[in-house]
Tab-separated table of C-alpha atoms in Angstrom:
chain	number	residue	atom	x	y	z
A	1148	MET	CA	76.681	74.331	169.609
A	1149	GLU	CA	76.031	71.656	171.093
A	1150	PRO	CA	73.327	69.291	169.271
A	1151	GLY	CA	69.897	70.333	170.707
A	1152	GLY	CA	71.473	70.312	174.361
A	1153	CYS	CA	70.739	66.299	173.777
A	1154	ASP	CA	73.032	63.947	175.810
A	1155	MET	CA	75.220	63.195	172.322
A	1156	GLY	CA	78.407	62.986	173.954
A	1157	PRO	CA	81.373	65.073	173.385
A	1158	ALA	CA	80.146	68.853	172.243
A	1159	VAL	CA	80.416	69.537	168.818
A	1160	LYS	CA	80.355	73.160	168.061
A	1161	ALA	CA	78.271	73.150	164.608
A	1162	VAL	CA	76.618	71.098	162.518
A	1163	ALA	CA	75.667	71.526	158.962
A	1164	ALA	CA	73.967	69.877	156.723
A	1165	VAL	CA	74.758	69.381	152.583
A	1166	LEU	CA	71.852	67.824	150.698
A	1167	PRO	CA	72.770	67.132	146.851
A	1168	ALA	CA	69.839	67.598	144.727
A	1169	GLY	CA	70.998	67.930	141.278
A	1170	GLY	CA	69.900	64.780	139.631
A	1171	SER	CA	67.898	64.087	136.865
A	1172	GLY	CA	65.851	61.496	137.874
A	1173	GLU	CA	67.108	59.464	134.590
A	1174	ARG	CA	66.186	55.604	136.405
A	1175	LEU	CA	62.836	57.208	137.425
A	1176	GLY	CA	61.487	58.197	133.890
A	1177	GLY	CA	59.331	61.121	133.029
A	1178	ALA	CA	60.493	64.853	132.528
A	1179	THR	CA	60.456	65.607	136.082
A	1180	PRO	CA	63.311	65.117	138.534
A	1181	LYS	CA	62.256	62.862	141.312
A	1182	GLN	CA	63.588	65.099	143.933
A	1183	PHE	CA	61.155	68.075	142.600
A	1184	CYS	CA	58.307	65.197	142.321
A	1185	ALA	CA	54.760	65.698	143.921
A	1186	VAL	CA	53.939	63.585	146.771
A	1187	GLN	CA	50.562	64.151	148.135
A	1188	GLY	CA	51.034	67.314	146.793
A	1189	ARG	CA	54.663	68.877	147.567
A	1190	PRO	CA	57.871	68.009	146.484
A	1191	LEU	CA	59.595	65.077	147.685
A	1192	VAL	CA	62.577	67.498	148.608
A	1193	SER	CA	60.596	69.369	150.842
A	1194	TYR	CA	60.119	66.700	153.158
A	1195	THR	CA	64.211	65.628	152.844
A	1196	VAL	CA	64.421	69.711	154.349
A	1197	ARG	CA	62.078	69.240	156.655
A	1198	ALA	CA	63.719	66.344	158.546
A	1199	MET	CA	66.357	68.467	158.472
A	1200	GLU	CA	64.753	71.120	159.982
A	1201	ARG	CA	63.373	69.507	162.996
A	1202	VAL	CA	66.916	69.376	164.260
A	1203	SER	CA	67.489	71.830	166.348
A	1204	TRP	CA	70.963	71.496	166.553
A	1205	ILE	CA	71.991	71.952	162.529
A	1206	SER	CA	72.427	75.317	162.167
A	1207	ASP	CA	72.623	75.458	158.106
A	1208	ILE	CA	71.064	73.788	155.331
A	1209	ILE	CA	72.495	73.872	151.953
A	1210	VAL	CA	70.565	72.484	149.108
A	1211	VAL	CA	72.696	71.898	145.566
A	1212	VAL	CA	70.627	71.824	142.566
A	1213	SER	CA	71.165	72.149	138.948
A	1214	PRO	CA	71.485	75.505	138.001
A	1215	GLU	CA	68.425	75.129	135.719
A	1216	ASN	CA	66.367	74.252	138.900
A	1217	ILE	CA	67.658	76.970	141.258
A	1218	GLU	CA	64.109	78.903	140.612
A	1219	THR	CA	62.500	76.114	141.151
A	1220	MET	CA	63.743	75.676	144.399
A	1221	LYS	CA	63.762	78.640	145.823
A	1222	SER	CA	60.102	79.046	145.067
A	1223	ILE	CA	59.549	75.667	147.406
A	1224	ILE	CA	61.587	77.071	150.343
A	1225	LYS	CA	59.155	80.151	150.399
A	1226	LYS	CA	55.849	78.380	149.385
A	1227	TYR	CA	56.621	75.459	152.691
A	1228	GLY	CA	58.387	78.343	154.819
A	1229	HIS	CA	61.679	76.213	155.099
A	1230	GLN	CA	64.376	77.805	157.143
A	1231	ARG	CA	68.185	78.307	157.425
A	1232	VAL	CA	68.113	76.687	154.043
A	1233	THR	CA	70.744	78.285	151.005
A	1234	VAL	CA	70.686	76.824	147.620
A	1235	ALA	CA	73.882	76.185	146.064
A	1236	GLU	CA	74.618	75.511	142.328
A	1237	GLY	CA	75.182	72.149	141.444
A	1238	GLY	CA	77.715	70.765	139.155
A	1239	ILE	CA	77.767	67.312	136.204
A	1240	THR	CA	78.091	65.432	138.701
A	1241	ARG	CA	77.586	64.441	142.536
A	1242	HIS	CA	80.866	64.535	143.891
A	1243	ARG	CA	81.322	68.278	141.943
A	1244	SER	CA	77.806	69.272	143.143
A	1245	ILE	CA	78.393	68.105	146.864
A	1246	PHE	CA	81.911	70.148	146.475
A	1247	ASN	CA	80.159	73.094	145.635
A	1248	GLY	CA	77.897	73.379	148.603
A	1249	LEU	CA	80.820	72.714	150.843
A	1250	LYS	CA	82.569	76.205	149.199
A	1251	LEU	CA	79.965	77.991	150.505
A	1252	PHE	CA	81.151	77.592	153.801
A	1253	SER	CA	85.179	78.399	152.949
A	1254	GLU	CA	84.918	80.655	149.571
A	1255	ASN	CA	83.798	83.659	149.229
A	1256	GLU	CA	83.321	83.430	145.477
A	1257	PHE	CA	80.325	80.937	145.957
A	1258	SER	CA	78.640	83.049	148.693
A	1259	ASN	CA	77.439	86.340	149.018
A	1260	CYS	CA	77.605	85.841	152.821
A	1261	LEU	CA	79.944	83.492	153.868
A	1262	LEU	CA	78.089	80.972	156.120
A	1263	GLN	CA	79.841	79.722	159.568
A	1264	LYS	CA	82.286	77.183	159.065
A	1265	PRO	CA	80.783	74.009	160.576
A	1266	GLU	CA	83.060	71.745	162.722
A	1267	VAL	CA	80.870	68.608	161.574
A	1268	VAL	CA	79.016	68.713	157.707
A	1269	ILE	CA	76.028	65.816	157.153
A	1270	ILE	CA	75.652	64.629	153.455
A	1271	HIS	CA	72.550	63.640	152.394
A	1272	ASP	CA	70.663	62.666	149.946
A	1273	ALA	CA	67.740	65.167	149.186
A	1274	VAL	CA	65.431	61.493	147.563
A	1275	ARG	CA	65.815	60.323	151.146
A	1276	PRO	CA	62.942	61.653	152.882
A	1277	PHE	CA	62.601	59.704	155.682
A	1278	VAL	CA	65.905	60.487	157.650
A	1279	GLU	CA	65.166	60.777	161.716
A	1280	GLU	CA	67.189	62.415	163.927
A	1281	ASP	CA	68.628	59.660	165.977
A	1282	ILE	CA	70.466	58.065	163.245
A	1283	LEU	CA	72.364	62.010	162.362
A	1284	ARG	CA	73.050	62.246	165.842
A	1285	LYS	CA	74.347	59.085	165.687
A	1286	VAL	CA	76.681	59.732	162.483
A	1287	VAL	CA	77.441	63.042	164.191
A	1288	MET	CA	79.273	61.857	167.098
A	1289	ALA	CA	80.957	59.316	165.340
A	1290	ALA	CA	82.299	61.662	162.728
A	1291	LYS	CA	83.393	63.684	165.630
A	1292	GLU	CA	85.327	61.185	167.214
A	1293	TYR	CA	86.880	59.190	164.027
A	1294	GLY	CA	86.752	61.935	161.327
A	1295	ALA	CA	84.329	60.315	159.346
A	1296	ALA	CA	80.798	58.398	159.827
A	1297	GLY	CA	78.383	56.995	157.463
A	1298	ALA	CA	75.318	54.398	157.813
A	1299	ILE	CA	75.525	50.936	156.352
A	1300	ARG	CA	72.773	48.354	155.877
A	1301	PRO	CA	72.590	44.622	155.240
A	1302	LEU	CA	72.618	43.770	151.617
A	1303	VAL	CA	69.703	42.464	150.486
A	1304	SER	CA	70.675	40.674	147.496
A	1305	THR	CA	73.871	38.834	147.154
A	1306	VAL	CA	76.605	40.241	145.007
A	1307	ILE	CA	78.379	38.934	141.780
A	1308	ALA	CA	80.563	39.214	139.529
A	1309	SER	CA	80.948	38.237	135.890
A	1310	ALA	CA	83.227	37.332	133.633
A	1311	ALA	CA	84.562	38.849	129.889
A	1312	ASP	CA	82.273	36.081	128.416
A	1313	GLY	CA	79.085	37.094	130.321
A	1314	CYS	CA	79.371	34.008	132.669
A	1315	LEU	CA	79.186	34.128	136.431
A	1316	ASP	CA	83.129	34.762	137.973
A	1317	HIS	CA	82.417	34.744	141.512
A	1318	SER	CA	79.971	35.784	144.145
A	1319	LEU	CA	80.562	38.096	147.746
A	1320	GLU	CA	80.038	36.337	150.808
A	1321	ARG	CA	77.088	38.742	151.502
A	1322	ALA	CA	77.422	38.568	155.369
A	1323	ARG	CA	80.545	40.010	155.502
A	1324	TYR	CA	79.192	43.213	153.413
A	1325	ARG	CA	76.933	45.925	153.764
A	1326	ALA	CA	75.253	48.805	151.664
A	1327	SER	CA	76.277	51.871	151.765
A	1328	GLU	CA	73.325	54.483	152.864
A	1329	MET	CA	73.072	58.080	153.974
A	1330	PRO	CA	73.398	59.791	156.039
A	1331	GLN	CA	77.135	60.092	156.176
A	1332	ALA	CA	79.020	63.055	158.112
A	1333	PHE	CA	82.522	64.354	158.221
A	1334	LEU	CA	84.708	66.321	160.105
A	1335	PHE	CA	84.525	69.528	157.477
A	1336	ASP	CA	88.112	70.176	157.511
A	1337	VAL	CA	88.626	66.077	156.753
A	1338	ILE	CA	85.906	66.298	153.844
A	1339	TYR	CA	86.909	69.683	152.257
A	1340	GLN	CA	90.283	68.721	152.283
A	1341	ALA	CA	89.698	65.305	150.416
A	1342	TYR	CA	87.505	66.822	147.663
A	1343	GLN	CA	90.522	70.033	147.495
A	1344	GLN	CA	92.707	66.983	146.967
A	1345	CYS	CA	90.407	65.068	144.657
A	1346	THR	CA	91.386	64.120	141.169
A	1347	ASP	CA	89.354	64.764	137.934
A	1348	TYR	CA	88.539	60.814	137.777
A	1349	ASP	CA	87.068	60.720	141.387
A	1350	LEU	CA	84.956	64.263	140.891
A	1351	ASP	CA	83.758	62.745	137.220
A	1352	TYR	CA	83.063	59.145	138.573
A	1353	GLY	CA	83.088	58.694	142.404
A	1354	THR	CA	79.865	57.916	144.011
A	1355	GLU	CA	81.306	57.386	147.541
A	1356	CYS	CA	82.312	60.112	150.066
A	1357	LEU	CA	83.741	57.789	152.260
A	1358	HIS	CA	85.949	56.505	150.249
A	1359	LEU	CA	87.129	60.103	149.072
A	1360	ALA	CA	88.311	60.826	153.060
A	1361	LEU	CA	89.710	57.716	153.027
A	1362	LYS	CA	91.894	57.694	150.084
A	1363	TYR	CA	93.142	61.339	150.354
A	1364	CYS	CA	92.916	62.313	154.387
A	1365	LYS	CA	93.599	58.898	155.315
A	1366	THR	CA	90.135	58.958	157.842
A	1367	ASN	CA	88.948	55.602	158.671
A	1368	ALA	CA	85.308	56.129	158.748
A	1369	LYS	CA	83.160	54.463	161.312
A	1370	LEU	CA	79.797	52.628	159.609
A	1371	VAL	CA	76.584	52.884	162.004
A	1372	GLU	CA	73.867	50.671	161.513
A	1373	GLY	CA	71.233	52.393	159.811
A	1374	THR	CA	67.035	51.844	160.064
A	1375	ALA	CA	65.161	50.269	157.193
A	1376	ASP	CA	64.016	54.201	156.538
A	1377	LEU	CA	66.766	55.293	155.036
A	1378	TRP	CA	65.975	53.985	151.365
A	1379	LYS	CA	66.263	56.220	148.810
A	1380	VAL	CA	63.554	57.102	146.156
A	1381	THR	CA	64.986	56.235	142.912
A	1382	TYR	CA	62.049	54.360	140.808
A	1383	LYS	CA	58.459	55.071	140.156
A	1384	ARG	CA	57.515	52.195	142.800
A	1385	ASP	CA	59.140	54.301	145.145
A	1386	LEU	CA	57.603	57.160	144.619
A	1387	TYR	CA	54.336	55.313	145.535
A	1388	ALA	CA	55.770	53.680	148.654
A	1389	ALA	CA	56.797	56.994	149.869
A	1390	GLU	CA	53.707	58.340	149.092
A	1391	SER	CA	52.017	55.332	150.983
A	1392	ILE	CA	54.297	56.167	154.118
A	1393	ILE	CA	53.605	59.655	154.367
A	1394	LYS	CA	49.747	59.148	153.966
A	1395	ASP	CA	49.983	56.466	156.926
A	1396	SER	CA	52.294	58.987	159.189
A	1397	LEU	CA	50.162	62.025	158.324
A	1398	SER	CA	46.714	59.504	159.474
A	1399	GLN	CA	48.629	59.855	162.902
A	1400	GLN	CA	46.403	62.915	164.046
A	1401	ILE	CA	42.615	63.781	163.097
A	1402	CYS	CA	40.239	66.799	164.291
A	1403	ILE	CA	36.483	65.956	163.948
A	1404	ILE	CA	33.939	68.689	163.530
A	1405	THR	CA	30.564	68.266	164.626
A	1406	ASP	CA	28.063	70.839	166.518
A	1407	ALA	CA	27.658	71.164	170.255
A	1408	LYS	CA	24.233	69.293	170.586
A	1409	GLU	CA	24.334	66.960	173.892
A	1410	ALA	CA	23.884	63.561	171.395
A	1411	VAL	CA	26.482	64.810	169.396
A	1412	VAL	CA	29.114	65.753	172.033
A	1413	GLN	CA	28.490	61.962	173.642
A	1414	VAL	CA	29.152	60.748	169.738
A	1415	GLY	CA	31.828	62.669	169.648
A	1416	PHE	CA	33.371	61.534	173.110
A	1417	LEU	CA	33.172	57.863	171.495
A	1418	LEU	CA	34.383	58.651	168.148
A	1419	HIS	CA	37.919	59.822	169.888
A	1420	GLU	CA	37.689	56.589	172.180
A	1421	SER	CA	37.553	54.786	169.086
A	1422	LEU	CA	40.025	56.149	167.107
A	1423	ARG	CA	42.361	56.027	170.278
A	1424	SER	CA	44.028	52.668	169.161
A	1425	GLN	CA	44.457	53.904	165.714
A	1426	ILE	CA	46.370	57.397	166.095
A	1427	LYS	CA	48.965	58.810	168.350
A	1428	ASP	CA	47.217	62.197	169.051
A	1429	ASN	CA	43.754	62.870	169.280
A	1430	LYS	CA	42.508	66.531	168.998
A	1431	TYR	CA	38.371	67.164	169.598
A	1432	ALA	CA	36.954	70.224	168.342
A	1433	ILE	CA	33.560	71.611	168.643
A	1434	GLU	CA	33.510	74.261	165.598
A	1435	GLU	CA	32.520	75.811	162.429
A	1436	ILE	CA	34.175	74.221	159.227
A	1437	GLN	CA	34.371	78.007	158.302
A	1438	GLN	CA	36.120	78.989	161.428
A	1439	LEU	CA	38.588	76.660	161.325
A	1440	VAL	CA	39.475	77.795	157.578
A	1441	ASP	CA	39.751	81.039	158.471
A	1442	MET	CA	41.593	80.291	161.462
A	1443	LEU	CA	44.533	78.462	159.357
A	1444	GLU	CA	44.684	81.172	156.743
A	1445	GLU	CA	44.752	83.929	159.082
A	1446	SER	CA	47.846	82.371	160.799
A	1447	ASN	CA	49.931	81.951	157.763
A	1448	VAL	CA	51.351	78.769	158.668
A	1449	PRO	CA	52.434	77.170	155.422
A	1450	LEU	CA	50.182	73.576	154.717
A	1451	LEU	CA	52.848	71.321	154.568
A	1452	HIS	CA	50.428	68.715	153.787
A	1453	PRO	CA	46.895	68.391	152.622
A	1454	VAL	CA	44.498	68.977	155.957
A	1455	ILE	CA	41.950	67.074	156.280
A	1456	LEU	CA	38.154	68.474	157.974
A	1457	ILE	CA	36.097	66.075	158.623
A	1458	SER	CA	32.404	67.687	159.168
A	1459	VAL	CA	30.346	64.519	161.411
A	1460	HIS	CA	26.246	65.262	161.828
A	1461	LEU	CA	24.614	62.746	164.025
A	1462	ASN	CA	20.791	61.615	162.810
A	1463	SER	CA	19.492	60.218	165.726
A	1464	SER	CA	15.772	60.314	165.115
A	1465	GLU	CA	13.325	57.322	164.208
A	1466	ASN	CA	12.477	59.156	161.044
A	1467	THR	CA	14.664	57.332	158.212
A	1468	SER	CA	13.892	59.450	155.544
A	1469	PHE	CA	16.057	62.265	157.430
A	1470	SER	CA	17.999	64.147	154.877
A	1471	ILE	CA	20.145	67.819	154.550
A	1472	ASP	CA	18.771	70.236	152.908
A	1473	LEU	CA	19.725	70.060	148.959
A	1474	GLU	CA	21.123	73.584	149.001
A	1475	GLU	CA	23.351	73.311	151.809
A	1476	LEU	CA	24.970	70.084	150.294
A	1477	THR	CA	25.400	72.358	146.822
A	1478	ARG	CA	26.838	74.414	149.137
A	1479	MET	CA	29.332	72.546	150.591
A	1480	LYS	CA	30.516	71.270	147.648
A	1481	LYS	CA	31.041	74.503	146.151
A	1482	PHE	CA	33.047	75.382	149.728
A	1483	ALA	CA	34.917	72.369	149.520
A	1484	ARG	CA	36.260	72.789	145.995
A	1485	GLU	CA	37.132	76.510	146.999
A	1486	VAL	CA	39.407	75.279	149.810
A	1487	LYS	CA	41.260	72.313	147.908
A	1488	ARG	CA	43.124	74.883	146.338
A	1489	LYS	CA	44.728	76.103	149.622
A	1490	ASN	CA	45.260	72.285	150.649
A	1491	ILE	CA	42.773	71.418	152.795
A	1492	LEU	CA	40.250	68.722	151.769
A	1493	VAL	CA	36.804	68.768	153.225
A	1494	TYR	CA	34.495	65.795	153.818
A	1495	GLY	CA	30.989	64.950	155.417
A	1496	LEU	CA	30.070	62.393	157.632
A	1497	LEU	CA	26.665	61.722	158.751
A	1498	ILE	CA	26.202	58.938	161.262
A	1499	GLN	CA	22.732	57.077	161.426
A	1500	HIS	CA	22.147	55.737	164.925
A	1501	LYS	CA	19.073	53.983	165.589
A	1502	ASP	CA	17.816	52.545	169.143
A	1503	ASN	CA	18.083	49.371	168.418
A	1504	LEU	CA	21.746	49.029	167.466
A	1505	PRO	CA	24.844	49.899	170.114
A	1506	LEU	CA	25.782	53.552	169.941
A	1507	GLN	CA	29.033	52.234	169.772
A	1508	GLU	CA	28.533	49.694	166.879
A	1509	THR	CA	27.817	53.072	164.886
A	1510	VAL	CA	30.591	54.807	166.063
A	1511	ASN	CA	33.460	52.160	165.261
A	1512	SER	CA	31.582	52.093	161.411
A	1513	ALA	CA	32.072	55.988	161.462
A	1514	ALA	CA	35.756	55.660	163.266
A	1515	ALA	CA	36.514	53.126	160.178
A	1516	LEU	CA	35.312	55.486	157.372
A	1517	ILE	CA	37.479	58.521	159.240
A	1518	MET	CA	41.153	56.359	159.023
A	1519	ALA	CA	39.936	55.117	155.643
A	1520	LEU	CA	39.176	59.444	154.213
A	1521	ILE	CA	42.764	60.443	156.282
A	1522	LYS	CA	44.601	57.537	154.723
A	1523	ASP	CA	43.672	57.958	151.122
A	1524	ARG	CA	43.166	61.402	150.888
A	1525	ASN	CA	41.034	61.364	148.153
A	1526	PRO	CA	40.307	64.665	146.508
A	1527	GLU	CA	37.976	63.036	144.733
A	1528	LEU	CA	35.623	62.212	147.670
A	1529	ILE	CA	35.706	66.436	148.896
A	1530	GLY	CA	32.158	67.677	149.729
A	1531	GLN	CA	30.846	64.744	149.728
A	1532	LEU	CA	28.459	63.472	152.482
A	1533	LEU	CA	29.488	60.313	153.703
A	1534	VAL	CA	27.238	58.114	155.755
A	1535	ALA	CA	27.654	55.524	158.728
């Protein structure tokens, strides 16, 4: 298979990915391994799997987890509708887990249904969720040519070595060295042969796959400059950073729900224009909230992220005591609490427009509120009617 029909240079017959996800999350702290920690209500590993799924030319995705987390991973695959994914049982170390994942392509005892052996296999950490197709393409094509390839990044800090007495022994010249990152890619036969020849010491204490290819197969990997978004979630602060990035990404799409009155249509158009500079893809819909929720439910499409619905009301009357019936507000709050369980967050927004104020100014204020709602995605505000 030629990957995605893209201009990737030499054709690659088949590409698969192995995602080691068997870590205990010791450095993160807490009882839940980091790959299963929720980010915006969704396990971190699901984001990484989705990043691989988006690449049409990856035929199989193997997620390797510890034995006690196999059912958890299977339930994640089912809940979020992941495709082309197989769960493998991990070993006691990272290298043993990766080896078990590779065995699914070559050894019947590790799989009820032997998967097609790929020409190139990608190895990528399950806790690096922001990998893009471009870097995957680059390492795959480099692996096709050189046998192995891996992403690298400049060192952020200088690396030093300490002497036996705890004092400085020497430091490395930072400009000459790079940090090894993921993804990495290999001709399948190269990396599988390397693991087959691997010593127990390497399997138990090694961490670098590129080194195994060099040591056991004399394959000198091509190093590919990676982007800044290849970082790995390791500590708790990284989870907060990942959540911020995901929130920012999710805020690139918005659907504003109003009624069909002429004045509201004008405000909706101005909102569309006002938000255009802040988001990439605007959708304007004049439908009832309940109809849209019903449509989402009937589609049976897994909601991978919280869906934000904002009901926009316009008050352009001179009566400053404009109000919405208390019973209606109560009904809206109850409805918002019900659909929250379905990963849908409903907010209300009242735009107060008076003739003595420019309409665009009022709309800009409403747009700022909308952007704050979809970026923060605060569940405590659901069912509330905010005023712009």
